[in-house]
Short mmCIF file of C-alpha atoms in Angstrom, two decimals:
data_model
loop_
_atom_site.label_atom_id
_atom_site.label_comp_id
_atom_site.label_asym_id
_atom_site.label_seq_id
_atom_site.Cartn_x
_atom_site.Cartn_y
_atom_site.Cartn_z
CA MET A 151 -18.48 79.77 131.96
CA LYS A 152 -15.41 80.56 134.03
CA HIS A 153 -14.36 76.94 134.13
CA LEU A 154 -14.98 76.50 130.41
CA THR A 155 -12.75 79.46 129.69
CA ARG A 156 -10.03 78.03 131.88
CA PHE A 157 -10.42 74.63 130.25
CA LEU A 158 -10.04 76.13 126.79
CA ALA A 159 -7.08 78.21 127.97
CA MET A 160 -5.35 75.05 129.20
CA LEU A 161 -6.06 73.31 125.91
CA GLY A 162 -4.61 76.24 124.02
CA LEU A 163 -1.54 76.39 126.20
CA ALA A 164 -0.85 72.67 125.89
CA LEU A 165 -1.33 72.63 122.13
CA SER A 166 0.86 75.69 121.70
CA VAL A 167 3.67 74.11 123.67
CA ALA A 168 3.19 70.87 121.75
CA LEU A 169 3.48 72.80 118.50
CA VAL A 170 6.75 74.38 119.59
CA HIS A 171 8.01 71.04 120.84
CA SER A 172 7.22 69.33 117.56
CA TRP A 173 9.04 72.11 115.71
CA VAL A 174 12.09 71.82 117.95
CA HIS A 175 12.07 68.03 117.97
CA GLY A 176 11.87 67.61 114.24
CA PRO A 177 9.58 65.41 112.22
CA LEU A 178 8.35 62.05 113.36
CA VAL A 179 8.04 59.36 110.79
CA VAL A 180 4.72 57.59 110.68
CA ARG A 181 4.30 54.57 108.50
CA THR A 182 0.82 53.97 107.15
CA GLY A 183 -0.81 50.70 106.28
CA ASP A 184 -1.22 47.41 108.09
CA PRO A 185 1.63 45.81 110.00
CA LYS A 186 3.67 43.23 108.15
CA ALA A 187 4.12 39.69 109.27
CA GLY A 188 7.68 39.29 108.11
CA ARG A 189 9.11 36.70 105.85
CA PRO A 190 9.23 33.22 107.30
CA LEU A 191 12.65 31.84 107.98
CA PRO A 192 13.70 28.57 106.43
CA GLU A 193 14.27 25.71 108.76
CA ARG A 194 17.98 26.09 108.37
CA PRO A 195 20.25 28.89 107.33
CA GLU A 196 21.34 28.65 103.72
CA THR A 197 24.89 29.59 104.43
CA ALA A 198 27.37 28.70 107.07
CA ALA A 199 27.76 31.25 109.76
CA ARG A 200 30.72 33.29 110.68
CA ASP A 201 33.16 32.30 113.27
CA PRO A 202 34.48 34.79 115.74
CA SER A 203 37.35 35.77 113.52
CA GLY A 204 34.89 36.66 110.81
CA ASP A 205 37.04 35.29 108.02
CA ARG A 206 36.32 31.59 108.20
CA PRO A 207 32.98 29.84 107.82
CA ALA A 208 31.89 27.63 110.64
CA GLN A 209 32.42 23.91 110.20
CA ALA A 210 29.09 22.49 109.23
CA ASN A 211 29.71 18.78 109.28
CA ASP A 212 32.02 18.08 112.12
CA GLU A 213 29.34 16.32 114.15
CA PRO A 214 26.00 14.69 113.38
CA ASP A 215 22.79 16.62 113.74
CA GLN A 216 20.95 16.61 116.98
CA PRO A 217 17.82 14.60 116.22
CA ASP A 218 15.46 16.80 118.19
CA ALA A 219 16.91 20.11 117.24
CA THR A 220 15.57 22.71 114.87
CA VAL A 221 18.94 24.38 114.81
CA PRO A 222 21.35 22.59 112.50
CA ARG A 223 24.94 21.82 113.11
CA GLY A 224 27.18 24.60 112.07
CA THR A 225 24.60 27.09 113.07
CA PRO A 226 25.68 29.74 115.46
CA GLY A 227 24.62 28.72 118.89
CA VAL A 228 25.45 25.10 118.44
CA THR A 229 28.67 24.33 120.12
CA PRO A 230 30.22 21.13 118.81
CA GLY A 231 29.07 18.34 121.05
CA ALA A 232 26.54 20.47 122.84
CA THR A 233 22.85 19.74 123.03
CA VAL A 234 20.55 22.22 121.46
CA PRO A 235 18.72 23.68 124.42
CA ARG A 236 15.28 23.86 122.92
CA GLN A 237 13.20 24.02 119.81
CA PHE A 238 12.89 27.31 118.04
CA ASP A 239 9.81 28.57 116.29
CA VAL A 240 10.45 32.04 115.07
CA THR A 241 6.75 32.82 114.84
CA THR A 242 6.56 32.64 118.60
CA PHE A 243 9.42 35.05 119.15
CA GLY A 244 8.17 38.06 121.01
CA LYS A 245 9.40 41.60 121.25
CA PHE A 246 12.14 40.56 123.62
CA ILE A 247 14.34 37.60 122.87
CA ASP A 248 16.94 35.87 124.95
CA PHE A 249 20.44 34.76 124.17
CA ASP A 250 19.53 31.42 122.62
CA GLU A 251 16.94 32.99 120.35
CA ALA A 252 19.37 35.70 119.36
CA VAL A 253 22.00 33.11 118.54
CA PHE A 254 19.48 31.19 116.49
CA LEU A 255 18.53 34.26 114.49
CA HIS A 256 22.17 35.21 114.07
CA GLY A 257 22.54 32.15 111.92
CA PHE A 258 20.43 33.80 109.24
CA ILE A 259 22.47 36.97 108.90
CA ASP A 260 24.37 35.84 105.87
CA SER A 261 21.14 34.87 104.11
CA GLY A 262 19.91 38.42 104.46
CA LEU A 263 16.74 37.30 106.21
CA VAL A 264 17.91 38.67 109.52
CA VAL A 265 19.92 41.72 110.37
CA PHE A 266 21.38 42.64 113.73
CA VAL A 267 21.31 46.29 114.69
CA ASP A 268 23.62 47.76 117.28
CA ALA A 269 21.63 50.55 118.93
CA ARG A 270 24.33 51.82 121.25
CA SER A 271 24.65 55.55 120.88
CA ARG A 272 28.41 55.73 121.31
CA GLU A 273 30.32 54.86 118.21
CA ASP A 274 33.43 53.94 120.17
CA HIS A 275 31.47 51.19 121.88
CA TYR A 276 30.60 49.77 118.48
CA THR A 277 34.13 50.02 117.21
CA ALA A 278 35.43 48.41 120.40
CA GLY A 279 33.37 45.32 119.66
CA HIS A 280 30.00 44.28 118.39
CA ILE A 281 28.09 41.23 117.30
CA ALA A 282 29.43 40.00 114.00
CA GLY A 283 27.60 41.44 111.07
CA ALA A 284 25.68 43.97 113.16
CA VAL A 285 24.88 47.33 111.65
CA ARG A 286 25.18 50.36 113.88
CA LEU A 287 21.96 52.37 113.95
CA SER A 288 21.40 54.44 117.06
CA ALA A 289 18.37 56.63 117.64
CA ASP A 290 20.60 59.69 117.34
CA MET A 291 21.55 58.63 113.83
CA PHE A 292 17.90 58.55 112.82
CA ASP A 293 17.22 61.93 114.36
CA ALA A 294 20.28 63.47 112.75
CA GLY A 295 19.48 62.05 109.33
CA HIS A 296 22.68 60.04 109.24
CA PRO A 297 23.43 58.62 105.78
CA ASP A 298 23.81 55.13 107.24
CA VAL A 299 20.07 55.14 107.90
CA ASP A 300 19.31 55.68 104.25
CA MET A 301 21.92 53.11 103.36
CA PHE A 302 20.25 50.61 105.67
CA MET A 303 16.83 51.30 104.18
CA GLY A 304 18.23 50.89 100.73
CA SER A 305 19.92 47.64 101.62
CA TYR A 306 17.24 45.78 103.51
CA PRO A 307 13.59 45.19 102.56
CA ASP A 308 11.11 46.30 105.16
CA ASP A 309 10.10 42.74 106.01
CA VAL A 310 13.58 41.74 107.09
CA ARG A 311 13.69 40.41 110.63
CA ILE A 312 15.69 42.74 112.80
CA VAL A 313 17.38 41.97 116.08
CA ILE A 314 18.24 45.09 118.02
CA TYR A 315 20.61 45.12 120.92
CA CYS A 316 22.54 47.57 123.02
CA SER A 317 24.55 47.19 126.17
CA GLY A 318 21.97 45.26 128.15
CA GLY A 319 19.61 45.79 131.02
CA ASP A 320 16.57 47.92 130.30
CA CYS A 321 18.40 49.48 127.40
CA ASP A 322 16.25 52.35 126.26
CA GLU A 323 18.51 52.70 123.24
CA SER A 324 17.12 49.52 121.73
CA GLU A 325 13.58 50.68 122.30
CA SER A 326 14.28 54.05 120.72
CA THR A 327 15.91 52.53 117.68
CA ARG A 328 13.11 49.99 117.36
CA ALA A 329 10.51 52.73 117.39
CA ARG A 330 12.31 54.59 114.64
CA LEU A 331 12.72 51.47 112.56
CA MET A 332 9.05 50.63 112.94
CA MET A 333 8.04 54.08 111.83
CA ARG A 334 10.04 53.49 108.69
CA GLY A 335 8.22 50.29 108.02
CA TYR A 336 10.56 47.77 109.65
CA GLU A 337 7.95 46.20 111.85
CA VAL A 338 9.40 42.76 112.39
CA SER A 339 11.93 43.35 115.07
CA HIS A 340 13.09 41.87 118.33
CA ILE A 341 15.12 43.31 121.14
CA TYR A 342 17.88 41.13 122.46
CA LYS A 343 17.50 42.48 125.91
CA ASN A 344 20.69 41.40 127.60
CA GLY A 345 22.59 42.72 124.65
CA TRP A 346 26.28 43.11 124.29
CA ASP A 347 27.03 42.61 127.98
CA GLU A 348 25.77 39.05 127.78
CA TRP A 349 26.77 38.26 124.23
CA SER A 350 30.39 39.30 124.67
CA VAL A 351 30.71 37.12 127.76
CA ARG A 352 28.72 34.05 126.78
CA VAL A 353 30.07 33.79 123.29
CA GLY A 354 33.52 33.53 124.80
CA LEU A 355 32.56 31.19 127.61
CA GLU A 356 30.51 28.80 125.53
CA LYS A 357 32.80 28.93 122.50
CA ILE A 358 29.88 29.59 120.28
CA ARG A 359 30.61 30.14 116.67
CA VAL A 360 29.10 33.54 116.49
CA GLY A 361 31.08 36.52 115.93
CA ILE A 362 32.40 39.42 117.79
CA ASP A 363 33.69 41.83 115.25
CA PRO A 364 36.72 43.61 116.55
CA MET B 121 -15.86 67.08 160.00
CA GLY B 122 -17.15 65.55 156.76
CA ARG B 123 -16.09 68.66 154.90
CA VAL B 124 -12.58 68.39 156.30
CA ILE B 125 -12.28 64.79 155.22
CA ALA B 126 -13.58 65.66 151.75
CA ASP B 127 -11.03 68.46 151.46
CA ILE B 128 -8.20 66.21 152.54
CA LEU B 129 -9.30 63.54 150.07
CA ALA B 130 -9.59 66.10 147.29
CA MET B 131 -6.10 67.36 148.04
CA VAL B 132 -4.66 63.84 148.02
CA CYS B 133 -6.48 63.02 144.79
CA ARG B 134 -5.16 66.16 143.17
CA TRP B 135 -1.61 65.38 144.13
CA VAL B 136 -1.71 61.70 143.23
CA LEU B 137 -3.47 62.24 139.93
CA GLY B 138 -1.36 65.26 139.05
CA GLY B 139 1.80 63.38 139.92
CA LEU B 140 0.81 60.39 137.82
CA LEU B 141 -0.02 62.60 134.86
CA LEU B 142 3.31 64.40 135.10
CA PHE B 143 5.12 61.10 135.46
CA ALA B 144 3.35 59.67 132.43
CA ALA B 145 3.95 62.81 130.40
CA TRP B 146 7.62 62.89 131.27
CA HIS B 147 8.14 59.38 129.95
CA LYS B 148 6.19 60.08 126.80
CA LEU B 149 8.12 63.26 126.12
CA GLN B 150 11.38 61.36 126.43
CA ASP B 151 10.66 59.66 123.15
CA PRO B 152 7.76 60.99 121.08
CA GLN B 153 8.64 58.57 118.32
CA SER B 154 7.95 55.59 120.56
CA PHE B 155 4.72 57.13 121.75
CA ALA B 156 3.67 57.76 118.17
CA GLU B 157 4.31 54.10 117.49
CA SER B 158 2.09 53.15 120.41
CA ILE B 159 -0.67 55.44 119.18
CA ARG B 160 -0.46 53.96 115.74
CA ALA B 161 -0.71 50.42 117.09
CA PHE B 162 -4.09 51.28 118.59
CA LYS B 163 -5.46 52.09 115.12
CA PHE B 164 -7.73 54.55 116.87
CA LEU B 165 -6.67 57.78 115.23
CA PRO B 166 -6.24 58.51 111.54
CA ASP B 167 -2.63 58.56 110.43
CA HIS B 168 -2.47 62.32 110.00
CA LEU B 169 -3.40 62.85 113.64
CA ILE B 170 -0.83 60.49 115.09
CA ILE B 171 2.09 62.93 115.02
CA VAL B 172 -0.03 65.73 116.43
CA SER B 173 -1.25 63.45 119.19
CA ALA B 174 2.25 62.22 120.01
CA PHE B 175 3.14 65.76 121.08
CA ALA B 176 -0.25 67.04 122.20
CA PHE B 177 -1.27 64.30 124.65
CA PRO B 178 1.87 64.53 126.81
CA TRP B 179 1.66 68.31 126.99
CA LEU B 180 -2.03 68.15 127.86
CA GLU B 181 -1.02 65.82 130.66
CA VAL B 182 1.69 68.24 131.76
CA VAL B 183 -0.68 71.18 131.89
CA ALA B 184 -3.37 69.20 133.69
CA GLY B 185 -0.82 67.65 136.05
CA VAL B 186 0.82 70.95 137.01
CA CYS B 187 -2.54 72.63 137.58
CA LEU B 188 -3.74 69.72 139.68
CA VAL B 189 -0.63 69.61 141.83
CA LEU B 190 -0.67 73.35 142.39
CA GLY B 191 -4.42 73.49 142.74
CA TRP B 192 -4.60 76.25 140.19
CA TRP B 193 -7.72 76.14 138.03
CA GLY B 194 -8.23 72.82 139.74
CA ARG B 195 -11.71 72.02 138.46
CA ALA B 196 -10.84 72.72 134.84
CA ALA B 197 -7.64 70.69 135.23
CA ALA B 198 -9.55 67.80 136.76
CA VAL B 199 -12.04 67.88 133.88
CA LEU B 200 -9.18 67.89 131.38
CA ALA B 201 -7.52 64.97 133.15
CA GLY B 202 -10.80 63.09 133.26
CA LEU B 203 -11.43 63.61 129.57
CA LEU B 204 -7.93 62.45 128.70
CA LEU B 205 -8.34 59.35 130.82
CA ALA B 206 -11.77 58.68 129.33
CA GLY B 207 -10.29 58.88 125.84
CA PHE B 208 -7.47 56.51 126.74
CA THR B 209 -9.95 54.12 128.33
CA VAL B 210 -12.17 54.07 125.26
CA ALA B 211 -9.16 53.39 123.07
CA ILE B 212 -8.02 50.52 125.28
CA ALA B 213 -11.52 49.06 125.47
CA ARG B 214 -11.82 49.23 121.70
CA VAL B 215 -8.53 47.39 121.29
CA LEU B 216 -9.66 44.68 123.69
CA ILE B 217 -13.08 44.29 122.09
CA LEU B 218 -11.79 44.18 118.52
CA GLY B 219 -8.79 42.07 119.43
CA ILE B 220 -6.29 44.44 117.89
CA PRO B 221 -2.77 43.32 118.81
CA VAL B 222 -1.00 46.08 120.70
CA GLY B 223 2.34 45.33 122.30
CA GLU B 224 2.45 48.30 124.65
CA CYS B 225 -0.19 50.78 125.64
CA GLY B 226 2.41 53.52 126.00
CA CYS B 227 0.54 54.87 129.01
CA PHE B 228 3.65 55.45 131.09
CA GLY B 229 6.19 55.24 128.34
CA LYS B 230 8.17 52.07 128.71
CA LEU B 231 7.47 51.65 132.38
CA LYS B 232 5.10 49.13 133.87
CA ILE B 233 2.86 50.80 136.45
CA VAL B 234 0.56 48.27 138.11
CA CYS B 235 -0.43 46.69 134.78
CA GLU B 236 1.53 44.78 132.19
CA PRO B 237 2.59 46.77 129.11
CA ALA B 238 0.04 45.19 126.79
CA PRO B 239 -3.46 46.71 127.07
CA SER B 240 -5.72 44.71 129.33
CA ILE B 241 -8.71 45.03 131.61
CA CYS B 242 -6.21 46.08 134.26
CA HIS B 243 -5.59 49.31 132.34
CA ILE B 244 -9.29 50.02 132.21
CA ILE B 245 -9.66 49.52 135.95
CA ARG B 246 -6.63 51.68 136.60
CA ASN B 247 -7.99 54.45 134.39
CA VAL B 248 -11.41 54.28 136.00
CA LEU B 249 -9.81 54.68 139.41
CA MET B 250 -7.87 57.67 138.13
CA MET B 251 -11.06 59.13 136.68
CA LEU B 252 -12.68 58.81 140.09
CA MET B 253 -9.73 60.69 141.52
CA ALA B 254 -10.38 63.40 138.95
CA LEU B 255 -14.05 63.49 139.83
CA LEU B 256 -13.53 64.42 143.47
CA PRO B 257 -11.85 67.81 142.85
CA VAL B 258 -14.57 68.58 140.32
CA VAL B 259 -17.31 67.93 142.84
CA VAL B 260 -15.89 69.25 146.11
CA GLY B 261 -13.18 71.59 144.84
CA GLY B 262 -9.44 71.44 145.26
CA GLY B 263 -9.39 70.95 149.03
CA TYR B 264 -6.49 72.18 151.09
CA LEU B 265 -3.23 73.66 149.87
CA CYS B 266 -4.34 74.88 146.50
CA LEU B 267 -3.72 78.18 144.78
CA ASP B 268 -7.40 78.49 143.95
CA GLY B 269 -8.05 78.37 147.68
CA LEU B 270 -5.55 81.15 148.31
CA CYS B 271 -7.26 83.34 145.74
CA ALA B 272 -10.67 82.52 147.15
CA GLY B 273 -9.41 83.30 150.62
CA LYS B 274 -8.05 86.62 149.46
CA ARG B 275 -11.37 87.48 147.81
CA ARG B 276 -13.21 86.53 150.97
CA THR B 277 -10.90 88.69 153.06
CA ASN B 278 -11.49 91.62 150.73
CA ALA B 279 -15.23 91.09 150.81
CA THR B 280 -15.20 90.84 154.58
CA ALA B 281 -13.29 94.09 154.80
CA ALA B 282 -15.66 95.79 152.37
CA TYR B 283 -18.97 94.55 153.69
CA GLY B 284 -18.11 93.40 157.18
CA ASP B 285 -19.96 90.19 156.56
CA PRO B 286 -18.14 87.03 155.45
CA SER B 287 -21.38 85.53 154.20
CA LEU B 288 -21.41 88.07 151.37
CA SER B 289 -18.15 86.75 150.07
CA THR B 290 -17.40 83.79 147.93
CA PRO B 291 -17.05 80.29 149.32
CA VAL B 292 -14.74 79.07 152.00
CA ALA B 293 -11.04 79.21 151.23
CA GLY B 294 -9.82 76.19 149.41
CA LYS B 295 -13.21 75.14 148.07
CA SER B 296 -13.49 77.34 145.04
CA SER B 297 -11.62 76.90 141.84
#
């Protein structure tokens, strides 16, 4: 009887603290229903991608297609004269994607099938430079009810494919933003794990036609 | 001699299990939203219980973990920890049996402890081992260096002073919780 009383007291204590915590933390958003599969991507982007300056479309026909490549010429990630490193099948993309996969998906930004989300919490990092076309949505913005969150939800259907990135490394910010997006129904998302640290360097080194917005 | 070994083992089990629970709780409390997402992926709880669980489970782990580490109400804490682990194990087993795709178990937040993030038989084995660790304090008591033992020792001292016979008192210090 003594141990049962103690057990119930511990349950009560934990649930009381959890109640206070939930009140302090604010509401969580839980999406009901089955997970979505996401819209399939066409084999090629419908529109030419941005170049780093952001004001000129990439040249689509300056070199012939690579015969064994899924990624077309003019697609971000395809440097003129370079060999496409591998085939891409978006259905096999996991939670974490690498640079090449991120570049591939970046080619679909203008079609609206893919959106890049900058999850870095500091706005000055975003303004200092970000992947072209990326929308800034940090976890803090969700928690604070930032109007950009509502704007995002109003602008993109919940089956849009989202690529989330932050600075790089383990990058908890991407995970946090992804969790919040998923709770709002955006369940088709990938984390570009190496994030801005890699993108900002490799895009410059490999002269890839993907943008860095100033 | 056997009693000494059992007490040492119980103490180690308390500390290891309590530490793991606190570690797991800390990572879950960092981001309840992510943990709620993990719970939802299991499709084990109805939707209206997900938010409650996202806050309740980590705090249950905190309470059980603190009590286990301190050895305060050790048996009740070990039972609580065992029940939590049993629940998690059933949920993982259900996911594996039904083939429900779950990206991360959320057991230790985003960290990978021994097992890969996705639920697997490894998680079940790990949880069973942790349940065995919880079983020992339940059976033999908290062992050495526990607050329950201090209280028991104090009671025994009082009883000895009152009756002059230690056998009239409660169990040996450190064994009662």
